[in-house]
Amino acid sequence: SPHCDATTIEHLIMSIAGAFVHIPDIQIEHLKRLAEFQRHHKNYAEAGYCYLTMADLYETKLRANPTKLPQSSVSLELRIRSCYGEACEMLDNARLYEECNRAYAKLIPMLEKRKNWNELASAHAHLHKIFTELDVSEQKNDRLLGTYFRVGFYGKSFGDRDGKEFVYKKPLVTHLVEIVGEMRTIYSDLLKEEVEIIADSREVDISTIDDSKNFLQITYLHPHFANPKSRTGFIERNTNIKSFVFSTPFTAEGKARGDVTEQCKRKTIVHVETAFPCCQTTQLIVRKTYIILSPLESAIEDVNKRTEKTMKVLNNKPVSIKALSAVLQGSVATQVNGGAIEICQAFLADKEAEHLKKIRQ
């Protein structure tokens, strides 16, 4: 429904499944419901992970199954194979080709053991397809696996979401203005009240908020890795993500923006319980950590980001002159705090500056 935040249904089904962790059959039944729900909403990655979770639960049952009940074992194995087959289809649709390959690595030995040549032929044909698509996508660098946002809820009308923050995973490349419009419309309709948007990314002081009103704070997030060098490949940078980061500019005087030599930055790292992508498109933020960057550190980070953007455009074959021009223009003459030239003039012009003396030492 356009007037419903589908994530509330996700959380409901997932919480019911979690409540029956001691009764695997009921837990699996609810995971199946969630998989069908995600498939219906074209959240193919999440549907795929639901089926993988179901396969794990069935495998746990199979290992615990007494050998004196062979028929039960065969039935469980059929269900496991079915779950892996569904997972492979969903992961292919999500363009998670590497994850699809890993699922087949578990399914194929089962088919070989049963000498199920027909299904083996289908499995290898599907693998041929996904490897071909993976090769093409790596050459084109055209895979889009989702965009992440922090969404904070403030106001009594939000019920148990009041004062809580979540990480939302949205499809492909979703722009901030799109999710802001979507969330404002959904919750204005649900609550039958006006919903206001907190425009900046600063920490919300709940004591200063009018609790008779409803506020949403929505911030674009970047995946954050403790050791970026271990995440060199595309799939490593876009899966198994438990931490995200956003930056908030500030100055010692309390203003958000200032001269490049005054511009500090607070990097907020938010953590979730289960790595994305997973069975759900939304998770509660369970912890936050902070890093404060000095003006010089902030400037260095900005230059590094611009360098990475430039190299990303240059590594595309063929190079898009339009995209390259846009990146270079933004690097040389940015609208906020100038570009690389202003940064160099601010920090490198005075040879006797304290920070340059430390660098020389």
CSV table of N, CA, C and O in Angstrom, one decimal, residues 242-324:
chain,number,residue,atom,x,y,z
A,242,LYS,N,27.9,-3.8,8.4
A,242,LYS,CA,27.3,-3.6,9.7
A,242,LYS,C,27.4,-2.2,10.2
A,242,LYS,O,26.8,-1.8,11.2
A,243,SER,N,28.3,-1.4,9.6
A,243,SER,CA,28.5,0.0,10.0
A,243,SER,C,28.4,1.0,8.9
A,243,SER,O,28.8,0.6,7.7
A,244,PHE,N,27.9,2.1,9.2
A,244,PHE,CA,27.7,3.2,8.2
A,244,PHE,C,28.1,4.5,8.8
A,244,PHE,O,28.1,4.7,10.0
A,245,VAL,N,28.5,5.5,7.9
A,245,VAL,CA,29.0,6.7,8.4
A,245,VAL,C,28.3,7.9,7.7
A,245,VAL,O,28.0,7.8,6.5
A,246,PHE,N,28.1,9.0,8.4
A,246,PHE,CA,27.8,10.3,7.8
A,246,PHE,C,28.5,11.4,8.5
A,246,PHE,O,29.0,11.2,9.7
A,247,SER,N,28.7,12.5,7.8
A,247,SER,CA,29.5,13.6,8.4
A,247,SER,C,28.7,14.8,8.6
A,247,SER,O,27.8,15.1,7.9
A,248,THR,N,29.0,15.5,9.7
A,248,THR,CA,28.3,16.7,10.1
A,248,THR,C,29.3,17.8,10.2
A,248,THR,O,30.2,17.7,11.1
A,249,PRO,N,29.2,18.9,9.4
A,249,PRO,CA,30.2,20.0,9.5
A,249,PRO,C,29.9,20.9,10.7
A,249,PRO,O,28.8,21.1,11.1
A,250,PHE,N,31.0,21.4,11.3
A,250,PHE,CA,30.8,22.4,12.4
A,250,PHE,C,32.1,23.2,12.6
A,250,PHE,O,33.1,22.9,12.0
A,251,THR,N,32.0,24.3,13.3
A,251,THR,CA,33.1,25.1,13.6
A,251,THR,C,33.2,25.3,15.1
A,251,THR,O,32.2,25.0,15.9
A,252,ALA,N,34.4,25.7,15.6
A,252,ALA,CA,34.6,25.9,17.0
A,252,ALA,C,33.6,27.0,17.6
A,252,ALA,O,33.2,26.9,18.8
A,253,GLU,N,33.2,27.9,16.7
A,253,GLU,CA,32.2,28.9,17.2
A,253,GLU,C,30.8,28.5,17.2
A,253,GLU,O,29.9,29.2,17.7
A,254,GLY,N,30.5,27.2,16.8
A,254,GLY,CA,29.2,26.7,16.9
A,254,GLY,C,28.4,26.8,15.6
A,254,GLY,O,27.3,26.2,15.5
A,255,LYS,N,29.0,27.4,14.6
A,255,LYS,CA,28.3,27.5,13.3
A,255,LYS,C,28.5,26.2,12.5
A,255,LYS,O,29.5,25.5,12.7
A,256,ALA,N,27.6,25.9,11.5
A,256,ALA,CA,27.8,24.7,10.7
A,256,ALA,C,28.9,24.9,9.7
A,256,ALA,O,29.7,24.0,9.5
A,257,ARG,N,29.0,26.1,9.1
A,257,ARG,CA,30.0,26.3,8.1
A,257,ARG,C,30.9,27.5,8.4
A,257,ARG,O,30.4,28.5,9.1
A,258,GLY,N,32.1,27.4,8.0
A,258,GLY,CA,33.0,28.5,8.2
A,258,GLY,C,34.1,28.5,7.2
A,258,GLY,O,34.1,27.7,6.2
A,259,ASP,N,35.2,29.3,7.4
A,259,ASP,CA,36.3,29.3,6.5
A,259,ASP,C,37.0,27.9,6.5
A,259,ASP,O,36.9,27.1,7.4
A,260,VAL,N,37.6,27.6,5.4
A,260,VAL,CA,38.2,26.2,5.2
A,260,VAL,C,39.2,25.9,6.4
A,260,VAL,O,39.4,24.8,6.8
A,261,THR,N,39.9,27.0,6.9
A,261,THR,CA,40.8,26.8,8.1
A,261,THR,C,40.1,26.6,9.4
A,261,THR,O,40.7,26.3,10.4
A,262,GLU,N,38.8,26.8,9.4
A,262,GLU,CA,38.0,26.7,10.6
A,262,GLU,C,37.0,25.5,10.6
A,262,GLU,O,36.4,25.1,11.6
A,263,GLN,N,36.9,24.9,9.4
A,263,GLN,CA,35.8,23.9,9.1
A,263,GLN,C,36.2,22.5,9.7
A,263,GLN,O,37.1,21.9,9.2
A,264,CYS,N,35.5,22.2,10.8
A,264,CYS,CA,35.7,20.8,11.4
A,264,CYS,C,34.6,19.9,10.9
A,264,CYS,O,33.7,20.3,10.2
A,265,LYS,N,34.8,18.6,11.2
A,265,LYS,CA,33.8,17.6,10.8
A,265,LYS,C,33.6,16.6,11.9
A,265,LYS,O,34.6,16.1,12.4
A,266,ARG,N,32.4,16.2,12.2
A,266,ARG,CA,32.1,15.1,13.1
A,266,ARG,C,31.6,14.0,12.2
A,266,ARG,O,30.6,14.0,11.6
A,267,LYS,N,32.3,12.9,12.3
A,267,LYS,CA,31.9,11.7,11.6
A,267,LYS,C,31.2,10.7,12.6
A,267,LYS,O,31.8,10.4,13.6
A,268,THR,N,30.0,10.5,12.3
A,268,THR,CA,29.2,9.6,13.1
A,268,THR,C,29.1,8.2,12.5
A,268,THR,O,28.6,8.1,11.3
A,269,ILE,N,29.5,7.2,13.2
A,269,ILE,CA,29.5,5.8,12.7
A,269,ILE,C,28.3,5.1,13.4
A,269,ILE,O,28.3,5.0,14.6
A,270,VAL,N,27.3,4.6,12.6
A,270,VAL,CA,26.2,3.9,13.2
A,270,VAL,C,26.3,2.4,13.0
A,270,VAL,O,26.8,2.0,11.9
A,271,HIS,N,25.9,1.6,13.9
A,271,HIS,CA,26.1,0.2,13.9
A,271,HIS,C,24.8,-0.5,14.0
A,271,HIS,O,23.9,-0.1,14.8
A,272,VAL,N,24.6,-1.6,13.2
A,272,VAL,CA,23.4,-2.4,13.3
A,272,VAL,C,23.8,-3.8,13.7
A,272,VAL,O,24.9,-4.2,13.8
A,273,GLU,N,22.8,-4.6,14.1
A,273,GLU,CA,23.0,-5.9,14.7
A,273,GLU,C,23.4,-7.0,13.6
A,273,GLU,O,24.3,-7.8,13.8
A,274,THR,N,22.7,-6.9,12.5
A,274,THR,CA,23.0,-7.9,11.4
A,274,THR,C,23.5,-7.3,10.2
A,274,THR,O,23.0,-6.2,9.8
A,275,ALA,N,24.5,-7.8,9.5
A,275,ALA,CA,25.1,-7.2,8.4
A,275,ALA,C,24.1,-7.2,7.2
A,275,ALA,O,23.3,-8.1,7.0
A,276,PHE,N,24.1,-6.0,6.5
A,276,PHE,CA,23.3,-5.9,5.3
A,276,PHE,C,24.1,-6.4,4.1
A,276,PHE,O,25.3,-6.4,4.1
A,277,PRO,N,23.4,-6.9,3.0
A,277,PRO,CA,22.0,-7.2,3.0
A,277,PRO,C,21.6,-8.4,3.8
A,277,PRO,O,22.5,-9.3,4.0
A,278,CYS,N,20.4,-8.5,4.3
A,278,CYS,CA,19.9,-9.6,5.1
A,278,CYS,C,18.4,-9.8,4.8
A,278,CYS,O,18.0,-9.4,3.8
A,279,CYS,N,17.7,-10.4,5.8
A,279,CYS,CA,16.3,-10.7,5.5
A,279,CYS,C,15.4,-9.4,5.5
A,279,CYS,O,14.3,-9.5,5.0
A,280,GLN,N,15.9,-8.3,6.1
A,280,GLN,CA,15.1,-7.1,6.2
A,280,GLN,C,15.8,-6.0,5.5
A,280,GLN,O,17.0,-5.9,5.3
A,281,THR,N,15.0,-5.0,5.1
A,281,THR,CA,15.5,-3.8,4.4
A,281,THR,C,15.8,-2.7,5.5
A,281,THR,O,16.4,-1.6,5.1
A,282,THR,N,15.4,-2.9,6.7
A,282,THR,CA,15.6,-1.9,7.8
A,282,THR,C,16.0,-2.5,9.1
A,282,THR,O,15.6,-3.6,9.4
A,283,GLN,N,16.9,-1.9,9.8
A,283,GLN,CA,17.4,-2.3,11.1
A,283,GLN,C,17.5,-1.2,12.0
A,283,GLN,O,17.9,-0.1,11.6
A,284,LEU,N,17.3,-1.5,13.3
A,284,LEU,CA,17.5,-0.5,14.4
A,284,LEU,C,19.0,-0.2,14.6
A,284,LEU,O,19.8,-1.1,14.5
A,285,ILE,N,19.3,1.1,14.7
A,285,ILE,CA,20.7,1.4,15.1
A,285,ILE,C,20.9,1.1,16.5
A,285,ILE,O,20.2,1.6,17.4
A,286,VAL,N,21.9,0.3,16.8
A,286,VAL,CA,22.1,-0.2,18.2
A,286,VAL,C,23.3,0.5,18.9
A,286,VAL,O,23.4,0.4,20.1
A,287,ARG,N,24.1,1.2,18.1
A,287,ARG,CA,25.3,1.8,18.7
A,287,ARG,C,25.8,2.9,17.8
A,287,ARG,O,25.7,2.8,16.6
A,288,LYS,N,26.4,3.9,18.4
A,288,LYS,CA,27.1,4.9,17.6
A,288,LYS,C,28.5,5.2,18.2
A,288,LYS,O,28.7,5.1,19.4
A,289,THR,N,29.4,5.5,17.3
A,289,THR,CA,30.7,6.0,17.6
A,289,THR,C,31.0,7.3,16.9
A,289,THR,O,30.4,7.5,15.8
A,290,TYR,N,32.0,8.1,17.4
A,290,TYR,CA,32.2,9.4,16.7
A,290,TYR,C,33.7,9.6,16.5
A,290,TYR,O,34.6,9.1,17.3
A,291,ILE,N,34.0,10.3,15.4
A,291,ILE,CA,35.4,10.7,15.1
A,291,ILE,C,35.3,12.2,14.8
A,291,ILE,O,34.5,12.6,13.9
A,292,ILE,N,36.1,13.0,15.4
A,292,ILE,CA,36.2,14.5,15.2
A,292,ILE,C,37.4,14.7,14.3
A,292,ILE,O,38.5,14.4,14.6
A,293,LEU,N,37.2,15.4,13.2
A,293,LEU,CA,38.3,15.8,12.3
A,293,LEU,C,38.6,17.3,12.4
A,293,LEU,O,37.7,18.1,12.4
A,294,SER,N,39.9,17.6,12.5
A,294,SER,CA,40.3,19.0,12.6
A,294,SER,C,40.1,19.6,11.2
A,294,SER,O,39.9,18.9,10.2
A,295,PRO,N,40.2,20.9,11.0
A,295,PRO,CA,40.1,21.5,9.7
A,295,PRO,C,41.1,20.9,8.7
A,295,PRO,O,40.7,20.7,7.5
A,296,LEU,N,42.3,20.7,9.1
A,296,LEU,CA,43.3,20.1,8.1
A,296,LEU,C,42.9,18.7,7.8
A,296,LEU,O,42.9,18.3,6.6
A,297,GLU,N,42.5,17.9,8.8
A,297,GLU,CA,42.1,16.5,8.5
A,297,GLU,C,40.9,16.5,7.6
A,297,GLU,O,40.7,15.6,6.7
A,298,SER,N,39.9,17.4,7.9
A,298,SER,CA,38.7,17.5,7.1
A,298,SER,C,39.1,17.8,5.6
A,298,SER,O,38.5,17.3,4.7
A,299,ALA,N,40.0,18.8,5.4
A,299,ALA,CA,40.4,19.2,4.1
A,299,ALA,C,41.1,18.0,3.3
A,299,ALA,O,40.8,17.8,2.1
A,300,ILE,N,41.9,17.3,4.0
A,300,ILE,CA,42.6,16.1,3.4
A,300,ILE,C,41.6,15.1,3.0
A,300,ILE,O,41.7,14.5,1.9
A,301,GLU,N,40.6,14.8,3.9
A,301,GLU,CA,39.6,13.9,3.5
A,301,GLU,C,38.8,14.3,2.3
A,301,GLU,O,38.5,13.5,1.4
A,302,ASP,N,38.5,15.6,2.2
A,302,ASP,CA,37.7,16.1,1.0
A,302,ASP,C,38.5,15.9,-0.2
A,302,ASP,O,38.0,15.5,-1.3
A,303,VAL,N,39.8,16.2,-0.2
A,303,VAL,CA,40.7,16.1,-1.4
A,303,VAL,C,40.8,14.6,-1.8
A,303,VAL,O,40.7,14.3,-3.0
A,304,ASN,N,40.9,13.7,-0.8
A,304,ASN,CA,41.0,12.3,-1.1
A,304,ASN,C,39.7,11.8,-1.7
A,304,ASN,O,39.8,11.0,-2.7
A,305,LYS,N,38.6,12.3,-1.3
A,305,LYS,CA,37.3,11.8,-1.8
A,305,LYS,C,37.2,12.3,-3.3
A,305,LYS,O,36.7,11.6,-4.2
A,306,ARG,N,37.6,13.5,-3.5
A,306,ARG,CA,37.6,14.1,-4.9
A,306,ARG,C,38.5,13.3,-5.8
A,306,ARG,O,38.2,13.0,-7.0
A,307,THR,N,39.7,12.9,-5.3
A,307,THR,CA,40.6,12.0,-6.1
A,307,THR,C,40.0,10.7,-6.4
A,307,THR,O,40.1,10.2,-7.5
A,308,GLU,N,39.3,10.1,-5.4
A,308,GLU,CA,38.7,8.8,-5.7
A,308,GLU,C,37.6,8.9,-6.7
A,308,GLU,O,37.4,8.0,-7.6
A,309,LYS,N,36.8,10.0,-6.7
A,309,LYS,CA,35.7,10.2,-7.6
A,309,LYS,C,36.3,10.4,-9.0
A,309,LYS,O,35.8,9.8,-10.0
A,310,THR,N,37.4,11.1,-9.1
A,310,THR,CA,38.1,11.3,-10.4
A,310,THR,C,38.6,10.0,-11.0
A,310,THR,O,38.4,9.7,-12.2
A,311,MET,N,39.2,9.2,-10.1
A,311,MET,CA,39.8,7.9,-10.6
A,311,MET,C,38.7,6.9,-11.0
A,311,MET,O,38.8,6.2,-12.0
A,312,LYS,N,37.5,7.0,-10.3
A,312,LYS,CA,36.4,6.1,-10.6
A,312,LYS,C,35.9,6.4,-12.0
A,312,LYS,O,35.6,5.5,-12.8
A,313,VAL,N,35.8,7.7,-12.4
A,313,VAL,CA,35.3,8.1,-13.7
A,313,VAL,C,36.4,7.7,-14.7
A,313,VAL,O,36.0,7.2,-15.8
A,314,LEU,N,37.7,7.9,-14.4
A,314,LEU,CA,38.7,7.6,-15.4
A,314,LEU,C,38.9,6.1,-15.6
A,314,LEU,O,39.3,5.6,-16.7
A,315,ASN,N,38.5,5.3,-14.6
A,315,ASN,CA,38.6,3.8,-14.8
A,315,ASN,C,37.5,3.2,-15.6
A,315,ASN,O,37.5,2.0,-16.0
A,316,ASN,N,36.4,4.0,-15.8
A,316,ASN,CA,35.3,3.5,-16.7
A,316,ASN,C,35.8,3.5,-18.2
A,316,ASN,O,36.4,4.5,-18.6
A,317,LYS,N,35.5,2.5,-18.9
A,317,LYS,CA,35.8,2.4,-20.3
A,317,LYS,C,34.6,2.3,-21.2
A,317,LYS,O,33.8,1.4,-21.0
A,318,PRO,N,34.4,3.2,-22.1
A,318,PRO,CA,35.2,4.4,-22.3
A,318,PRO,C,34.9,5.5,-21.3
A,318,PRO,O,33.9,5.5,-20.6
A,319,VAL,N,35.8,6.4,-21.1
A,319,VAL,CA,35.7,7.5,-20.2
A,319,VAL,C,34.6,8.5,-20.7
A,319,VAL,O,34.6,8.9,-21.8
A,320,SER,N,33.7,8.8,-19.8
A,320,SER,CA,32.7,9.8,-20.1
A,320,SER,C,33.2,11.2,-19.9
A,320,SER,O,33.5,11.6,-18.8
A,321,ILE,N,33.4,12.0,-21.0
A,321,ILE,CA,33.9,13.3,-20.9
A,321,ILE,C,33.0,14.2,-20.1
A,321,ILE,O,33.4,15.1,-19.3
A,322,LYS,N,31.7,14.0,-20.2
A,322,LYS,CA,30.7,14.8,-19.5
A,322,LYS,C,30.8,14.6,-18.0
A,322,LYS,O,30.9,15.5,-17.2
A,323,ALA,N,30.9,13.3,-17.6
A,323,ALA,CA,31.1,12.9,-16.1
A,323,ALA,C,32.4,13.4,-15.6
A,323,ALA,O,32.5,14.0,-14.5
A,324,LEU,N,33.5,13.3,-16.4
A,324,LEU,CA,34.8,13.8,-16.0
A,324,LEU,C,34.8,15.3,-15.8
A,324,LEU,O,35.4,15.8,-14.8
